[in-house]
């Protein structure tokens, strides 16, 4: 059964620091991997989607990488800002078309000014 | 922009009531999903639908049913609400072509409290 793990569960950094969030999954047979951001009490906002054939995706200060063979993905955040404070979730898709995502439990990031 | 809306942000119901949670998406997505999110347990899939009138059970379907009569609308029904169904409920939708799937987009969530 596919399991998704995110370590650490919480992270505190000063403003301006570059940081990496980690996501690992137990079965490399995935279709894609998606990173989300969740603010307290809110829904999920999609940040980046990496298809299984891709190695990385970039959006602004965010860069996500995927290494299927080792079952790992990283989300790199450059020049962190207090507005980046949120919980970051990664999720993998293990089936075609309409199948759902399997989520990690998230890393809660706090960026202090 | 894709928009997924949910009928209520907050809902308080009594034990034994029948509860309807509505989700609407405006991007003609085939796939729609209902998750619940609980502290320490993360997001868990309740049901999903890949077409009108089609549905599949997720990991925790007990106590729930769903309805998808129109492509844009996916309803989650709690037949007889219980206190252990107090949770944050999140709806999502996505588009797929063949075996290639694209991003899942989430609604703002419904915080349901059953007393």
PDB file of C-alpha atoms in Angstrom:
ATOM      1  CA  UNK A   1       0.000   0.000   0.000  1.00  0.00           C
ATOM      2  CA  UNK A   2       1.353   3.401  -0.974  1.00  0.00           C
ATOM      3  CA  UNK A   3       2.428   5.593   1.936  1.00  0.00           C
ATOM      4  CA  UNK A   4       3.541   9.200   1.745  1.00  0.00           C
ATOM      5  CA  UNK A   5       5.746  10.705   4.433  1.00  0.00           C
ATOM      6  CA  UNK A   6       6.750  14.303   5.003  1.00  0.00           C
ATOM      7  CA  UNK A   7       9.598  15.145   7.332  1.00  0.00           C
ATOM      8  CA  UNK A   8       9.896  17.326   9.325  1.00  0.00           C
ATOM      9  CA  UNK A   9       6.351  17.849  10.578  1.00  0.00           C
ATOM     10  CA  UNK A  10       7.196  21.456  11.446  1.00  0.00           C
ATOM     11  CA  UNK A  11       9.910  23.908  10.446  1.00  0.00           C
ATOM     12  CA  UNK A  12      10.747  27.425  11.595  1.00  0.00           C
ATOM     13  CA  UNK A  13      13.099  29.674   9.640  1.00  0.00           C
ATOM     14  CA  UNK A  14      14.001  33.377   9.541  1.00  0.00           C
ATOM     15  CA  UNK A  15      12.857  35.485   6.622  1.00  0.00           C
ATOM     16  CA  UNK A  16      15.109  35.339   3.570  1.00  0.00           C
ATOM     17  CA  UNK A  17      16.327  31.805   4.086  1.00  0.00           C
ATOM     18  CA  UNK A  18      16.193  29.234   1.284  1.00  0.00           C
ATOM     19  CA  UNK A  19      14.602  25.991   2.415  1.00  0.00           C
ATOM     20  CA  UNK A  20      13.726  22.484   1.279  1.00  0.00           C
ATOM     21  CA  UNK A  21      10.664  20.455   2.201  1.00  0.00           C
ATOM     22  CA  UNK A  22      10.863  16.710   1.776  1.00  0.00           C
ATOM     23  CA  UNK A  23       8.332  14.131   0.619  1.00  0.00           C
ATOM     24  CA  UNK A  24       8.920  10.402   0.278  1.00  0.00           C
ATOM     25  CA  UNK A  25       6.671   7.649  -1.059  1.00  0.00           C
ATOM     26  CA  UNK A  26       6.971   3.887  -0.770  1.00  0.00           C
ATOM     27  CA  UNK A  27       5.894   2.750  -4.250  1.00  0.00           C
ATOM     28  CA  UNK A  28       7.611   4.327  -7.251  1.00  0.00           C
ATOM     29  CA  UNK A  29       4.719   3.456  -9.607  1.00  0.00           C
ATOM     30  CA  UNK A  30       3.088   6.863  -9.507  1.00  0.00           C
ATOM     31  CA  UNK A  31       1.371   8.853 -12.261  1.00  0.00           C
ATOM     32  CA  UNK A  32       2.119  12.271 -10.856  1.00  0.00           C
ATOM     33  CA  UNK A  33       2.946  14.158  -7.680  1.00  0.00           C
ATOM     34  CA  UNK A  34       1.350  17.396  -6.575  1.00  0.00           C
ATOM     35  CA  UNK A  35       2.407  19.948  -3.960  1.00  0.00           C
ATOM     36  CA  UNK A  36      -0.230  21.984  -2.145  1.00  0.00           C
ATOM     37  CA  UNK A  37      -0.329  24.821   0.336  1.00  0.00           C
ATOM     38  CA  UNK A  38      -2.966  25.024   3.073  1.00  0.00           C
ATOM     39  CA  UNK A  39      -3.576  28.054   5.274  1.00  0.00           C
ATOM     40  CA  UNK A  40      -5.247  27.431   8.668  1.00  0.00           C
ATOM     41  CA  UNK A  41      -8.926  26.559   8.322  1.00  0.00           C
ATOM     42  CA  UNK A  42      -8.835  26.865   4.542  1.00  0.00           C
ATOM     43  CA  UNK A  43      -8.857  24.582   1.528  1.00  0.00           C
ATOM     44  CA  UNK A  44      -5.823  23.435  -0.428  1.00  0.00           C
ATOM     45  CA  UNK A  45      -4.115  25.578  -3.066  1.00  0.00           C
ATOM     46  CA  UNK A  46      -2.251  23.727  -5.786  1.00  0.00           C
ATOM     47  CA  UNK A  47       1.368  24.862  -6.131  1.00  0.00           C
ATOM     48  CA  UNK A  48       3.023  22.499  -8.591  1.00  0.00           C
ATOM     49  CA  UNK A  49       2.242  19.267 -10.422  1.00  0.00           C
ATOM     50  CA  UNK A  50       5.006  16.980 -11.655  1.00  0.00           C
ATOM     51  CA  UNK A  51       4.047  14.239 -14.110  1.00  0.00           C
ATOM     52  CA  UNK A  52       5.852  10.910 -13.691  1.00  0.00           C
ATOM     53  CA  UNK A  53       7.907  11.566 -16.832  1.00  0.00           C
ATOM     54  CA  UNK A  54       9.186  14.905 -15.525  1.00  0.00           C
ATOM     55  CA  UNK A  55      12.081  15.652 -13.183  1.00  0.00           C
ATOM     56  CA  UNK A  56      11.125  19.103 -11.961  1.00  0.00           C
ATOM     57  CA  UNK A  57       8.716  21.998 -12.197  1.00  0.00           C
ATOM     58  CA  UNK A  58       9.186  25.652 -11.320  1.00  0.00           C
ATOM     59  CA  UNK A  59       6.818  28.448 -10.423  1.00  0.00           C
ATOM     60  CA  UNK A  60       8.246  31.738  -9.221  1.00  0.00           C
ATOM     61  CA  UNK A  61      10.273  31.121  -6.055  1.00  0.00           C
ATOM     62  CA  UNK A  62       9.171  27.482  -5.920  1.00  0.00           C
ATOM     63  CA  UNK A  63      10.918  24.531  -7.486  1.00  0.00           C
ATOM     64  CA  UNK A  64       9.760  20.944  -7.091  1.00  0.00           C
ATOM     65  CA  UNK A  65      11.816  17.933  -8.077  1.00  0.00           C
ATOM     66  CA  UNK A  66      10.860  14.299  -8.490  1.00  0.00           C
ATOM     67  CA  UNK A  67      13.050  11.196  -8.292  1.00  0.00           C
ATOM     68  CA  UNK A  68      10.714   8.270  -8.841  1.00  0.00           C
ATOM     69  CA  UNK A  69      13.349   5.581  -8.509  1.00  0.00           C
ATOM     70  CA  UNK A  70      14.239   6.683  -4.987  1.00  0.00           C
ATOM     71  CA  UNK A  71      10.662   7.602  -4.057  1.00  0.00           C
ATOM     72  CA  UNK A  72      11.432  11.224  -3.250  1.00  0.00           C
ATOM     73  CA  UNK A  73      10.297  14.713  -4.050  1.00  0.00           C
ATOM     74  CA  UNK A  74      11.537  18.031  -2.715  1.00  0.00           C
ATOM     75  CA  UNK A  75       9.956  21.456  -2.701  1.00  0.00           C
ATOM     76  CA  UNK A  76      12.533  24.239  -2.712  1.00  0.00           C
ATOM     77  CA  UNK A  77      11.415  27.687  -1.568  1.00  0.00           C
ATOM     78  CA  UNK A  78      13.815  30.524  -2.338  1.00  0.00           C
ATOM     79  CA  UNK A  79      14.113  33.669  -0.238  1.00  0.00           C
ATOM     80  CA  UNK A  80      11.334  32.731   2.167  1.00  0.00           C
ATOM     81  CA  UNK A  81       8.849  35.378   3.343  1.00  0.00           C
ATOM     82  CA  UNK A  82       6.432  35.522   6.295  1.00  0.00           C
ATOM     83  CA  UNK A  83       3.591  35.078   3.779  1.00  0.00           C
ATOM     84  CA  UNK A  84       4.971  31.624   2.994  1.00  0.00           C
ATOM     85  CA  UNK A  85       3.924  30.461   6.455  1.00  0.00           C
ATOM     86  CA  UNK A  86       1.442  27.619   5.927  1.00  0.00           C
ATOM     87  CA  UNK A  87       1.201  23.847   5.850  1.00  0.00           C
ATOM     88  CA  UNK A  88       2.664  22.252   2.741  1.00  0.00           C
ATOM     89  CA  UNK A  89       1.262  18.918   1.588  1.00  0.00           C
ATOM     90  CA  UNK A  90       2.505  16.550  -1.051  1.00  0.00           C
ATOM     91  CA  UNK A  91       0.301  13.945  -2.688  1.00  0.00           C
ATOM     92  CA  UNK A  92       0.856  11.167  -5.209  1.00  0.00           C
ATOM     93  CA  UNK A  93      -1.498   9.750  -7.797  1.00  0.00           C
ATOM     94  CA  UNK A  94      -1.217   5.999  -8.162  1.00  0.00           C
ATOM     95  CA  UNK A  95      -3.850   5.261 -10.786  1.00  0.00           C
ATOM     96  CA  UNK A  96      -5.178   6.519 -14.074  1.00  0.00           C
ATOM     97  CA  UNK A  97      -7.707   9.221 -14.771  1.00  0.00           C
ATOM     98  CA  UNK A  98     -10.177   9.613 -11.945  1.00  0.00           C
ATOM     99  CA  UNK A  99      -8.284   7.913  -9.164  1.00  0.00           C
ATOM    100  CA  UNK A 100      -7.637   9.998  -6.096  1.00  0.00           C
ATOM    101  CA  UNK A 101      -4.487  11.314  -4.464  1.00  0.00           C
ATOM    102  CA  UNK A 102      -2.695   9.847  -1.473  1.00  0.00           C
ATOM    103  CA  UNK A 103      -1.518  12.588   0.843  1.00  0.00           C
ATOM    104  CA  UNK A 104       1.298  13.050   3.285  1.00  0.00           C
ATOM    105  CA  UNK A 105       0.454  14.690   6.596  1.00  0.00           C
ATOM    106  CA  UNK A 106       2.241  17.880   5.730  1.00  0.00           C
ATOM    107  CA  UNK A 107       5.029  20.132   6.930  1.00  0.00           C
ATOM    108  CA  UNK A 108       3.963  23.247   8.818  1.00  0.00           C
ATOM    109  CA  UNK A 109       6.296  26.105   7.908  1.00  0.00           C
ATOM    110  CA  UNK A 110       6.710  29.244   9.982  1.00  0.00           C
ATOM    111  CA  UNK A 111       8.770  32.107   8.552  1.00  0.00           C
ATOM    112  CA  UNK A 112       9.611  34.843  11.040  1.00  0.00           C
ATOM    113  CA  UNK A 113      10.347  38.450  10.105  1.00  0.00           C
TER     114      UNK A 113
ATOM    115  CA  UNK B   1      -9.272  30.132 -13.055  1.00  0.00           C
ATOM    116  CA  UNK B   2     -10.812  26.891 -11.915  1.00  0.00           C
ATOM    117  CA  UNK B   3     -13.361  27.415  -9.250  1.00  0.00           C
ATOM    118  CA  UNK B   4     -14.639  24.784  -6.851  1.00  0.00           C
ATOM    119  CA  UNK B   5     -17.307  25.974  -4.460  1.00  0.00           C
ATOM    120  CA  UNK B   6     -18.842  24.272  -1.457  1.00  0.00           C
ATOM    121  CA  UNK B   7     -22.301  25.119  -0.172  1.00  0.00           C
ATOM    122  CA  UNK B   8     -21.317  25.972   3.407  1.00  0.00           C
ATOM    123  CA  UNK B   9     -18.128  27.001   5.203  1.00  0.00           C
ATOM    124  CA  UNK B  10     -19.446  26.020   8.609  1.00  0.00           C
ATOM    125  CA  UNK B  11     -22.268  23.653   9.521  1.00  0.00           C
ATOM    126  CA  UNK B  12     -23.608  22.451  12.866  1.00  0.00           C
ATOM    127  CA  UNK B  13     -25.933  19.441  12.894  1.00  0.00           C
ATOM    128  CA  UNK B  14     -27.437  17.143  15.491  1.00  0.00           C
ATOM    129  CA  UNK B  15     -26.753  13.439  15.826  1.00  0.00           C
ATOM    130  CA  UNK B  16     -29.079  11.421  13.591  1.00  0.00           C
ATOM    131  CA  UNK B  17     -29.788  14.218  11.112  1.00  0.00           C
ATOM    132  CA  UNK B  18     -29.390  13.679   7.395  1.00  0.00           C
ATOM    133  CA  UNK B  19     -26.752  16.086   6.097  1.00  0.00           C
ATOM    134  CA  UNK B  20     -26.097  17.220   2.533  1.00  0.00           C
ATOM    135  CA  UNK B  21     -22.804  18.781   1.480  1.00  0.00           C
ATOM    136  CA  UNK B  22     -22.780  20.254  -2.014  1.00  0.00           C
ATOM    137  CA  UNK B  23     -19.839  20.871  -4.299  1.00  0.00           C
ATOM    138  CA  UNK B  24     -19.889  22.632  -7.662  1.00  0.00           C
ATOM    139  CA  UNK B  25     -17.057  23.108 -10.158  1.00  0.00           C
ATOM    140  CA  UNK B  26     -17.136  25.365 -13.182  1.00  0.00           C
ATOM    141  CA  UNK B  27     -14.430  23.852 -15.417  1.00  0.00           C
ATOM    142  CA  UNK B  28     -16.219  20.852 -16.916  1.00  0.00           C
ATOM    143  CA  UNK B  29     -13.977  18.410 -15.027  1.00  0.00           C
ATOM    144  CA  UNK B  30     -14.859  14.736 -15.292  1.00  0.00           C
ATOM    145  CA  UNK B  31     -13.446  13.756 -11.919  1.00  0.00           C
ATOM    146  CA  UNK B  32     -14.709  14.897  -8.551  1.00  0.00           C
ATOM    147  CA  UNK B  33     -13.671  13.835  -5.057  1.00  0.00           C
ATOM    148  CA  UNK B  34     -14.714  14.105  -1.443  1.00  0.00           C
ATOM    149  CA  UNK B  35     -12.073  13.988   1.295  1.00  0.00           C
ATOM    150  CA  UNK B  36     -12.188  14.531   5.010  1.00  0.00           C
ATOM    151  CA  UNK B  37      -9.318  16.027   6.952  1.00  0.00           C
ATOM    152  CA  UNK B  38      -8.659  15.323  10.626  1.00  0.00           C
ATOM    153  CA  UNK B  39      -5.743  16.329  12.861  1.00  0.00           C
ATOM    154  CA  UNK B  40      -3.099  13.626  12.946  1.00  0.00           C
ATOM    155  CA  UNK B  41      -4.821  11.602  10.216  1.00  0.00           C
ATOM    156  CA  UNK B  42      -4.389  13.915   7.251  1.00  0.00           C
ATOM    157  CA  UNK B  43      -6.670  13.823   4.226  1.00  0.00           C
ATOM    158  CA  UNK B  44      -8.582  10.650   3.555  1.00  0.00           C
ATOM    159  CA  UNK B  45     -10.694   9.864   0.516  1.00  0.00           C
ATOM    160  CA  UNK B  46     -14.390   9.172   1.119  1.00  0.00           C
ATOM    161  CA  UNK B  47     -15.752   8.802  -2.444  1.00  0.00           C
ATOM    162  CA  UNK B  48     -14.884   9.870  -5.948  1.00  0.00           C
ATOM    163  CA  UNK B  49     -16.682  10.068  -9.267  1.00  0.00           C
ATOM    164  CA  UNK B  50     -15.168   9.909 -12.752  1.00  0.00           C
ATOM    165  CA  UNK B  51     -18.363  10.605 -14.667  1.00  0.00           C
ATOM    166  CA  UNK B  52     -22.004  11.518 -14.203  1.00  0.00           C
ATOM    167  CA  UNK B  53     -23.828   8.859 -12.178  1.00  0.00           C
ATOM    168  CA  UNK B  54     -20.543   6.968 -11.650  1.00  0.00           C
ATOM    169  CA  UNK B  55     -19.003   6.647  -8.205  1.00  0.00           C
ATOM    170  CA  UNK B  56     -16.284   4.703  -6.475  1.00  0.00           C
ATOM    171  CA  UNK B  57     -15.681   4.134  -2.783  1.00  0.00           C
ATOM    172  CA  UNK B  58     -12.571   5.571  -1.266  1.00  0.00           C
ATOM    173  CA  UNK B  59     -10.819   4.568   1.931  1.00  0.00           C
ATOM    174  CA  UNK B  60     -13.548   5.510   4.417  1.00  0.00           C
ATOM    175  CA  UNK B  61     -17.002   5.329   2.761  1.00  0.00           C
ATOM    176  CA  UNK B  62     -18.893   3.956   5.763  1.00  0.00           C
ATOM    177  CA  UNK B  63     -21.701   6.236   6.858  1.00  0.00           C
ATOM    178  CA  UNK B  64     -21.576   8.282   3.650  1.00  0.00           C
ATOM    179  CA  UNK B  65     -23.160   8.208   0.228  1.00  0.00           C
ATOM    180  CA  UNK B  66     -22.765  10.430  -2.829  1.00  0.00           C
ATOM    181  CA  UNK B  67     -24.759  11.656  -5.768  1.00  0.00           C
ATOM    182  CA  UNK B  68     -23.650  12.990  -9.124  1.00  0.00           C
ATOM    183  CA  UNK B  69     -26.608  13.768 -11.347  1.00  0.00           C
ATOM    184  CA  UNK B  70     -24.889  16.569 -13.267  1.00  0.00           C
ATOM    185  CA  UNK B  71     -21.272  16.858 -14.313  1.00  0.00           C
ATOM    186  CA  UNK B  72     -20.608  20.030 -12.344  1.00  0.00           C
ATOM    187  CA  UNK B  73     -22.161  18.948  -9.049  1.00  0.00           C
ATOM    188  CA  UNK B  74     -21.090  16.274  -6.566  1.00  0.00           C
ATOM    189  CA  UNK B  75     -22.999  15.837  -3.325  1.00  0.00           C
ATOM    190  CA  UNK B  76     -21.890  14.088  -0.158  1.00  0.00           C
ATOM    191  CA  UNK B  77     -24.661  12.726   2.059  1.00  0.00           C
ATOM    192  CA  UNK B  78     -24.369  11.734   5.687  1.00  0.00           C
ATOM    193  CA  UNK B  79     -27.356   9.427   6.092  1.00  0.00           C
ATOM    194  CA  UNK B  80     -27.478   9.700   9.885  1.00  0.00           C
ATOM    195  CA  UNK B  81     -24.861  12.069  11.243  1.00  0.00           C
ATOM    196  CA  UNK B  82     -22.734  10.907  14.161  1.00  0.00           C
ATOM    197  CA  UNK B  83     -20.262  12.765  16.350  1.00  0.00           C
ATOM    198  CA  UNK B  84     -17.315  10.915  14.779  1.00  0.00           C
ATOM    199  CA  UNK B  85     -18.200  12.588  11.480  1.00  0.00           C
ATOM    200  CA  UNK B  86     -17.239  15.972  12.907  1.00  0.00           C
ATOM    201  CA  UNK B  87     -14.484  17.021  10.530  1.00  0.00           C
ATOM    202  CA  UNK B  88     -13.334  19.312   7.741  1.00  0.00           C
ATOM    203  CA  UNK B  89     -14.785  18.126   4.411  1.00  0.00           C
ATOM    204  CA  UNK B  90     -12.961  19.029   1.223  1.00  0.00           C
ATOM    205  CA  UNK B  91     -14.215  18.656  -2.324  1.00  0.00           C
ATOM    206  CA  UNK B  92     -11.895  18.539  -5.331  1.00  0.00           C
ATOM    207  CA  UNK B  93     -12.098  18.178  -9.090  1.00  0.00           C
ATOM    208  CA  UNK B  94      -9.690  17.342 -11.885  1.00  0.00           C
ATOM    209  CA  UNK B  95      -9.396  16.889 -15.613  1.00  0.00           C
ATOM    210  CA  UNK B  96      -7.911  13.866 -17.348  1.00  0.00           C
ATOM    211  CA  UNK B  97      -7.147  12.853 -20.920  1.00  0.00           C
ATOM    212  CA  UNK B  98      -6.590   9.172 -21.484  1.00  0.00           C
ATOM    213  CA  UNK B  99      -4.304   8.034 -18.684  1.00  0.00           C
ATOM    214  CA  UNK B 100      -2.836  11.502 -18.113  1.00  0.00           C
ATOM    215  CA  UNK B 101      -4.250  13.409 -15.183  1.00  0.00           C
ATOM    216  CA  UNK B 102      -3.893  17.040 -14.290  1.00  0.00           C
ATOM    217  CA  UNK B 103      -4.035  19.053 -11.118  1.00  0.00           C
ATOM    218  CA  UNK B 104      -6.677  18.497  -8.514  1.00  0.00           C
ATOM    219  CA  UNK B 105      -8.345  21.739  -7.491  1.00  0.00           C
ATOM    220  CA  UNK B 106      -9.905  22.031  -4.063  1.00  0.00           C
ATOM    221  CA  UNK B 107     -12.823  23.945  -2.656  1.00  0.00           C
ATOM    222  CA  UNK B 108     -12.581  26.045   0.540  1.00  0.00           C
ATOM    223  CA  UNK B 109     -13.845  23.248   2.758  1.00  0.00           C
ATOM    224  CA  UNK B 110     -16.853  22.758   5.029  1.00  0.00           C
ATOM    225  CA  UNK B 111     -16.215  22.532   8.751  1.00  0.00           C
ATOM    226  CA  UNK B 112     -18.963  20.198  10.017  1.00  0.00           C
ATOM    227  CA  UNK B 113     -19.710  19.828  13.708  1.00  0.00           C
ATOM    228  CA  UNK B 114     -22.115  17.106  14.835  1.00  0.00           C
ATOM    229  CA  UNK B 115     -23.420  17.546  18.383  1.00  0.00           C
TER     230      UNK B 115
END
